[in-house]
CSV table of C-alpha atoms and ligand atoms in Angstrom, one decimal:
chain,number,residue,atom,x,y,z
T,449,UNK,CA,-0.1,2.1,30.4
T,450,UNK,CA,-2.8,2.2,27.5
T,451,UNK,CA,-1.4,0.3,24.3
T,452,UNK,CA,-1.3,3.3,22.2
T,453,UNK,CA,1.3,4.9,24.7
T,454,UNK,CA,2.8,1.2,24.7
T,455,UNK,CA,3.3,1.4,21.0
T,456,UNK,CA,4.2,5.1,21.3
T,457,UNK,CA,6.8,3.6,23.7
T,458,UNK,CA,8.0,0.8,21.2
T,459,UNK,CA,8.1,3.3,18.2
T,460,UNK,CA,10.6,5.8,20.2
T,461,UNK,CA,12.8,2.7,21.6
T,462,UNK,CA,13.0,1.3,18.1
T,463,UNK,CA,15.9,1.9,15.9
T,464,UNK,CA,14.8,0.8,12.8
T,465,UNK,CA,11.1,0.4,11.5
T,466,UNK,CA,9.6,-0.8,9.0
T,467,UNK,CA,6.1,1.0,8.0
T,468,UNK,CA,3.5,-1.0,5.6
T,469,UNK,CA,0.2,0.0,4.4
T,470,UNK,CA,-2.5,-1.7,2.3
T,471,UNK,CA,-5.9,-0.1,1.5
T,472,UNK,CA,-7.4,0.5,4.6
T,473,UNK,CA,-5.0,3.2,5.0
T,474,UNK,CA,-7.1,5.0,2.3
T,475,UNK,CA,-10.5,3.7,3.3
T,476,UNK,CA,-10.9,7.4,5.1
T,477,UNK,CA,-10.1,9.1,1.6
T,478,UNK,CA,-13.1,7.4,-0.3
T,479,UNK,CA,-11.2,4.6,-1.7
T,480,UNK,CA,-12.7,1.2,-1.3
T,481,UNK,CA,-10.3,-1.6,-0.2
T,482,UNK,CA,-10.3,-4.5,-1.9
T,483,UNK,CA,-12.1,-6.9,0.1
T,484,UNK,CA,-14.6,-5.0,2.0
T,485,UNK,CA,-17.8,-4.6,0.5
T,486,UNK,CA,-17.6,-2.2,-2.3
T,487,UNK,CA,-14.5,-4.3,-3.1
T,488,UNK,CA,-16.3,-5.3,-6.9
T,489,UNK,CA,-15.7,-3.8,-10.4
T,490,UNK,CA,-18.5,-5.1,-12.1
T,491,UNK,CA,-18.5,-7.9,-9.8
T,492,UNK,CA,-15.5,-9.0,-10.1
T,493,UNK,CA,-12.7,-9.2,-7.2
T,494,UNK,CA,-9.5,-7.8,-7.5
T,495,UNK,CA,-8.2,-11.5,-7.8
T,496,UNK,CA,-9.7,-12.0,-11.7
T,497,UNK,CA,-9.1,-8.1,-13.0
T,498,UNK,CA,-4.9,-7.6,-11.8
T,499,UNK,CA,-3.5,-10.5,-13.8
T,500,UNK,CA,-2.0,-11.0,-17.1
T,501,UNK,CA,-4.3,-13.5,-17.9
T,502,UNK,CA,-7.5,-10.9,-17.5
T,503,UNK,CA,-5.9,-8.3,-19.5
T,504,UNK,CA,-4.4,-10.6,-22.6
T,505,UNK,CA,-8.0,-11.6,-22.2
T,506,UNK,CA,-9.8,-8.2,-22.0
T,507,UNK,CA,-7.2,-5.5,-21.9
T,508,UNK,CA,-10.4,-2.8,-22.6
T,509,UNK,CA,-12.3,-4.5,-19.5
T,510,UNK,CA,-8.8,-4.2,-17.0
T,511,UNK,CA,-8.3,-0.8,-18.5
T,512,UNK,CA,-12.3,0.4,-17.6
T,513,UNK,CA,-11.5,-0.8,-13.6
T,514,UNK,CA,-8.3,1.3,-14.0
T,515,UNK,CA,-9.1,4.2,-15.4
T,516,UNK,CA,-12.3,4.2,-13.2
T,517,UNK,CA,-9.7,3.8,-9.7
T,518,UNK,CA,-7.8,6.9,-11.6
T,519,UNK,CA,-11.2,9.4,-11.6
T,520,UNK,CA,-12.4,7.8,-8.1
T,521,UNK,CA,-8.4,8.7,-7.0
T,522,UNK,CA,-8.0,11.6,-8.8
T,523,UNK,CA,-11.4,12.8,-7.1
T,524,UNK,CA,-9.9,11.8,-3.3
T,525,UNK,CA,-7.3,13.1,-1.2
T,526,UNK,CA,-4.9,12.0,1.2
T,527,UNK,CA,-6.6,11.6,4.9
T,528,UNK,CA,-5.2,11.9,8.2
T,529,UNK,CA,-3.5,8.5,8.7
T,530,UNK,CA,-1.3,9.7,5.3
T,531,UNK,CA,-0.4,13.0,7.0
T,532,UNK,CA,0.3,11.5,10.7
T,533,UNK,CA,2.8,9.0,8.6
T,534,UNK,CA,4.5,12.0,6.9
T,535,UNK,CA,4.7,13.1,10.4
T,536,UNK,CA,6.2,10.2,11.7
T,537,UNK,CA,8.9,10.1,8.9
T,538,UNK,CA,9.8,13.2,9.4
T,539,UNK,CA,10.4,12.1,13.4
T,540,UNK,CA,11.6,9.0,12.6
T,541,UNK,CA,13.8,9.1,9.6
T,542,UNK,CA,14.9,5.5,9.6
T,543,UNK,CA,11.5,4.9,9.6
T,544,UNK,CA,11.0,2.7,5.9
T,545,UNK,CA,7.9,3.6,4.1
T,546,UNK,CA,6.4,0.9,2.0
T,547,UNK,CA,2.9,0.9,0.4
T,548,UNK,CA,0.9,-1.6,-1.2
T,549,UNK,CA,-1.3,1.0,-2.1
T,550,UNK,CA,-1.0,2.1,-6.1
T,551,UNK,CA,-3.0,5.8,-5.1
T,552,UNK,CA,0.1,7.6,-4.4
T,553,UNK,CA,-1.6,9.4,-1.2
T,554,UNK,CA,1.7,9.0,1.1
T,555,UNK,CA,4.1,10.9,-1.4
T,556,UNK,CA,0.8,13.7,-1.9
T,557,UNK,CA,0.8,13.4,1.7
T,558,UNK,CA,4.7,14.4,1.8
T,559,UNK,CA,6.8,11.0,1.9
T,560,UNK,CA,9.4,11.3,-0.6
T,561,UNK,CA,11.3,8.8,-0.1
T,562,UNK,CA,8.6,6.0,-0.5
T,563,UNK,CA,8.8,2.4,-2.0
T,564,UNK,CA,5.3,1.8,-3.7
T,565,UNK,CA,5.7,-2.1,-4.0
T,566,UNK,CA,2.8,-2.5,-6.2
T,567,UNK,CA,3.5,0.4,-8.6
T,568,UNK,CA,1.8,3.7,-9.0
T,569,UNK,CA,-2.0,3.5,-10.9
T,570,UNK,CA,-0.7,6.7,-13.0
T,571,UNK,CA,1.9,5.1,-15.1
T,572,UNK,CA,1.8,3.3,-17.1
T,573,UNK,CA,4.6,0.8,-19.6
T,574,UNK,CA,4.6,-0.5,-22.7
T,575,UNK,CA,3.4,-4.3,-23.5
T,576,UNK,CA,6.0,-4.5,-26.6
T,577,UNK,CA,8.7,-1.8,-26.1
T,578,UNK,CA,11.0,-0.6,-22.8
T,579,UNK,CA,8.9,2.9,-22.9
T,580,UNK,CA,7.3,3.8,-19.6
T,581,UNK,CA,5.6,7.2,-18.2
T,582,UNK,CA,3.0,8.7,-16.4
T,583,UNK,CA,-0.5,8.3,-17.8
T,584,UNK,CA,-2.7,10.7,-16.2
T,585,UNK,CA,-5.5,10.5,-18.7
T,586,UNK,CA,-8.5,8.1,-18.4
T,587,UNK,CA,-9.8,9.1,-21.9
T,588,UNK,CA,-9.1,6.1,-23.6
T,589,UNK,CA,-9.5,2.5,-22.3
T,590,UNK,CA,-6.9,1.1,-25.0
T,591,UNK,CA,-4.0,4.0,-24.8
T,592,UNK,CA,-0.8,3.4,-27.2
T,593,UNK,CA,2.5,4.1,-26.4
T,594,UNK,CA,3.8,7.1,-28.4
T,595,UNK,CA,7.2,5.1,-29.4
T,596,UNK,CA,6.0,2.0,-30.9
T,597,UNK,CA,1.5,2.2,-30.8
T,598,UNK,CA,2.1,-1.0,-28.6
T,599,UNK,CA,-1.0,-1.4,-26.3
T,600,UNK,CA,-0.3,0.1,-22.7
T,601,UNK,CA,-0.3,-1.7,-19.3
T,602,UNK,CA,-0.6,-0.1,-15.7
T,603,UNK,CA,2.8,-0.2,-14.2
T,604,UNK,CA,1.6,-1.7,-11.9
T,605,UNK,CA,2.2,-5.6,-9.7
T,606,UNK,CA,-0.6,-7.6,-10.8
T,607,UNK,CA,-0.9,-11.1,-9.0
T,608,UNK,CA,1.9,-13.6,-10.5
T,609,UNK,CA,3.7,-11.1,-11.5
T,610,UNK,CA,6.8,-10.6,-9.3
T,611,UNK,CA,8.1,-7.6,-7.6
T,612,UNK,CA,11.2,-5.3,-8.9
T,613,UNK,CA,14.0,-6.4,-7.4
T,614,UNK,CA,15.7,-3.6,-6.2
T,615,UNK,CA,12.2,-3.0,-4.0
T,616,UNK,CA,12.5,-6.4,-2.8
T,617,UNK,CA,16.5,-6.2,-2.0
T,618,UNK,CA,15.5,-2.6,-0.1
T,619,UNK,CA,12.0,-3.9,1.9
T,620,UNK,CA,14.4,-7.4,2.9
T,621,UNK,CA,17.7,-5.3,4.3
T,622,UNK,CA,15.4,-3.1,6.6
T,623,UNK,CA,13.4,-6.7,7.5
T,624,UNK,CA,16.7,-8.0,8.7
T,625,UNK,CA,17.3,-4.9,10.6
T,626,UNK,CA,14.2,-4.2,11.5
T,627,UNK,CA,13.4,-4.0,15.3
T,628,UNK,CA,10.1,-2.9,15.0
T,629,UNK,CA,6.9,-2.8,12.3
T,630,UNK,CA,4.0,-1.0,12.2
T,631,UNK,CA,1.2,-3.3,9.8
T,632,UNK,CA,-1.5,-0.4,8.9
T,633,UNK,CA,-4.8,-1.0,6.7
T,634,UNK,CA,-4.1,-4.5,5.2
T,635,UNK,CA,-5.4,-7.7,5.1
T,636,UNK,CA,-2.7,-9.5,5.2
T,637,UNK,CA,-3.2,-11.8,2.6
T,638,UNK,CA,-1.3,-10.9,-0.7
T,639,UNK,CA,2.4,-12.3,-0.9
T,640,UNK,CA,5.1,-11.3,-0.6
T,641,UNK,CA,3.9,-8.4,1.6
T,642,UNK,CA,1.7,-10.8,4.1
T,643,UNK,CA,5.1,-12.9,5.0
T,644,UNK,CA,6.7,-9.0,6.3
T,645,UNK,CA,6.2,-9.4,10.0
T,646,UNK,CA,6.5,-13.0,10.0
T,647,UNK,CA,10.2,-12.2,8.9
T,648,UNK,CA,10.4,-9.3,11.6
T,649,UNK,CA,9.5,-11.4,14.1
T,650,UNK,CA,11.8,-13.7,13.1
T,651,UNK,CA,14.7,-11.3,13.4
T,652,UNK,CA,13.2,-10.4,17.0
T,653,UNK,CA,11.2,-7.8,16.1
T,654,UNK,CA,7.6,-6.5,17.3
T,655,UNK,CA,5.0,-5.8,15.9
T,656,UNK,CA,2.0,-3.1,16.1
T,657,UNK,CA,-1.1,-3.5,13.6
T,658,UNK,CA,-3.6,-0.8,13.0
T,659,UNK,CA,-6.6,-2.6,11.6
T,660,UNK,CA,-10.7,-2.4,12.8
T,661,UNK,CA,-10.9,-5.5,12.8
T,662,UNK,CA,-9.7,-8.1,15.3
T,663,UNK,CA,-5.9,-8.8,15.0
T,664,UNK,CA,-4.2,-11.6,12.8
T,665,UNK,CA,-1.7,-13.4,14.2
T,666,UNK,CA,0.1,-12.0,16.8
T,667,UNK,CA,3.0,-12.2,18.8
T,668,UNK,CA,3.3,-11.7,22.5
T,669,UNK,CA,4.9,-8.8,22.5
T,670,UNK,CA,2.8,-7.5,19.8
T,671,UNK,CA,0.3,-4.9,20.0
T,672,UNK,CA,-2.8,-4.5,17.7
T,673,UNK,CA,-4.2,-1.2,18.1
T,674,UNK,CA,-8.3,-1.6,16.7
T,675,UNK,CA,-10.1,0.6,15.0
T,676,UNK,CA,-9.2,3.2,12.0
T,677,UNK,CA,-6.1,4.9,10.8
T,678,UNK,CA,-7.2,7.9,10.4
T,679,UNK,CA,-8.1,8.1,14.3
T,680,UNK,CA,-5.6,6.0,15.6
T,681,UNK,CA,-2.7,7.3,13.4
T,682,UNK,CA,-2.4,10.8,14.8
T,683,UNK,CA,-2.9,10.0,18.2
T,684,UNK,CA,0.0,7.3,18.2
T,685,UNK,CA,2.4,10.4,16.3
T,686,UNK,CA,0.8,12.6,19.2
T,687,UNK,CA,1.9,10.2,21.9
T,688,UNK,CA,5.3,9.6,20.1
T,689,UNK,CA,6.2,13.5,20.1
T,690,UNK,CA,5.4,13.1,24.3
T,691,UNK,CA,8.4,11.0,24.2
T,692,UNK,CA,10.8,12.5,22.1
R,956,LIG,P1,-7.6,-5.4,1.6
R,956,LIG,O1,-8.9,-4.9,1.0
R,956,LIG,O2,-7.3,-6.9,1.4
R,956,LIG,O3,-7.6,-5.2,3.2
R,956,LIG,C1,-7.9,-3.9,3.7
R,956,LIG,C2,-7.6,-4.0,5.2
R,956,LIG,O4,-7.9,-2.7,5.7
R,956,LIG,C3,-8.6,-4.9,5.9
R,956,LIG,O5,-7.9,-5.6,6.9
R,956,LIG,C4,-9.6,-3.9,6.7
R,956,LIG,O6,-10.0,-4.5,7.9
R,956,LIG,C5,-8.7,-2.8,6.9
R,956,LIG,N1,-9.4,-1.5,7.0
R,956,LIG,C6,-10.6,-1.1,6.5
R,956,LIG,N2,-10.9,0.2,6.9
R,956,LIG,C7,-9.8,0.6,7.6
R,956,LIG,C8,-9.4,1.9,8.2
R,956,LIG,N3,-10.3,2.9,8.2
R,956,LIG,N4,-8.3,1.9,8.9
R,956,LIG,C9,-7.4,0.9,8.9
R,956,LIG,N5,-7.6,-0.3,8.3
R,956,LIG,C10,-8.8,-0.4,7.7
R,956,LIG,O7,-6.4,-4.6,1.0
R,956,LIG,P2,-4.9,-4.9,1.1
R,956,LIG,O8,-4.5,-5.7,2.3
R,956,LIG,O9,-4.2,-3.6,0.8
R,956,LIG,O10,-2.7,-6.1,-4.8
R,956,LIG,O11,-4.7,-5.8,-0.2
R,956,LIG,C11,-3.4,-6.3,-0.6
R,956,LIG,C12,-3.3,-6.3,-2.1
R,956,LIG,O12,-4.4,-7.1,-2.6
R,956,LIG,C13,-3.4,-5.0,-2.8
R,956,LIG,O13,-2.2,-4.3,-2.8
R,956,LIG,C14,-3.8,-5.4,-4.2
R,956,LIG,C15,-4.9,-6.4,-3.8
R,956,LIG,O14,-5.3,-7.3,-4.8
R,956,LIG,C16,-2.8,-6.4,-6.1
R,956,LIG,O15,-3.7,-6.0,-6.8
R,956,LIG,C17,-1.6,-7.1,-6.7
């Protein structure tokens, strides 16, 4: 038995999963990840531009790398790996979907009922008032809000920042629960989300990865499926509906 009918066999045994992506889930659609090679905004790593300390610094410098990911989004689409997890949702509807992606691609792909840990790139909250919205426009890269004319944020996570915790509380109950993961796209190397399968396993879960490169750690029973999402993603939902 080929691993991808393994995991196919994993994914219609299990009976609940938890689903994470990162940016390699998007790679297909034109979006860079963050620490591959076109990773850079003006040569400078993800790492230095989503903190506090960068905007309170340079809020108009932050705002340029957002509003620039908005166009570059805004100019993308969802790719195949986004549509074969729809389709796997829609198989599997314990099936958790959690993104650390800000692009919104899985809910334009079709998943509703989806827990964007890091935020979504188009909204944005205010830095001196409770008002938050959509912000769809890059026009401006010091927007106000149109309560108080406080400066704007990104709703977004950015790193020290901690996560809502309601998302938290949701992503940890399907962890404990969780008999099964599938890792897709990420590095594996931002907090809290890079401790996920570590916790799965704990509980006795498995886990698959879907990543080109060679696997992180893994478990004996896990499966690391190489090469990209968008290939691999609908042949594992192909090989799932064979079992179903
Ligand atoms: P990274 O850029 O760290 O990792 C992207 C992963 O996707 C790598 O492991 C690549 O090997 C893999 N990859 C590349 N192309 C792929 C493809 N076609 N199919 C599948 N995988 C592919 O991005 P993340 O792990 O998402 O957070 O980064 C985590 C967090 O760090 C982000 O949410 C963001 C970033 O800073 C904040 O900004 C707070």
């Amino acid at each position: 038995m080929s691993d991808l009918e393994k995991a196919a066999e994993y994914i219609t045994g299990a009976k609940n999963i938890l689903f994470l992506s990162g940016a390699g889930i998007s790679a297909e659609s034109g979006i860079p990840t963050f620490r591959g090679e076109e990773g850079l905004y003006k040569n400078r790593r993800a790492e230095y531009l989503a903190t506090p300390q960068a905007f309170t610094r340079d809020p108009e410098f932050v705002w340029g790398w957002y509003n620039f990911r908005k166009d570059l989004v805004s100019s993308k689409e969802p790719n195949a790996a986004h549509r074969a997890t729809t389709e796997l949702k829609e198989l599997i509807p314990a099936m958790l979907v959690v993104t650390q992606n800000v692009d919104g691609f899985h809910r334009e792909a079709g998943v509703e009922d989806l827990v964007e840990m890091h935020g979504n790139i188009f909204r944005a909250r205010c830095t001196e008032c409770p008002y938050e919205s959509e912000l769809r426009s890059t026009e401006s890269d010091m927007p106000r809000c149109e309560k108080c004319e406080g400066l704007l944020r990104p709703a977004v996570v950015w790193f020290g920042e901690s996560l809502d915790a309601g998302v938290l509380n949701r992503i940890f109950e399907m962890i404990q629960k969780a008999d099964l993961m599938l890792v897709v796209g990420t590095s594996g190397i931002v907090y809290p989300a890079a401790g996920f399968s570590v916790e799965v396993r704990r509980s006795g879960g498995r886990i698959i990865e879907i990543n080109p490169d060679k696997p992180h750690s893994m478990g004996k029973d896990d499966i690391h499926l190489q090469g990209s999402a968008a290939q691999i993603m609908p042949e594992l939902v192909e090989e799932v509906k064979k079992r179903l």
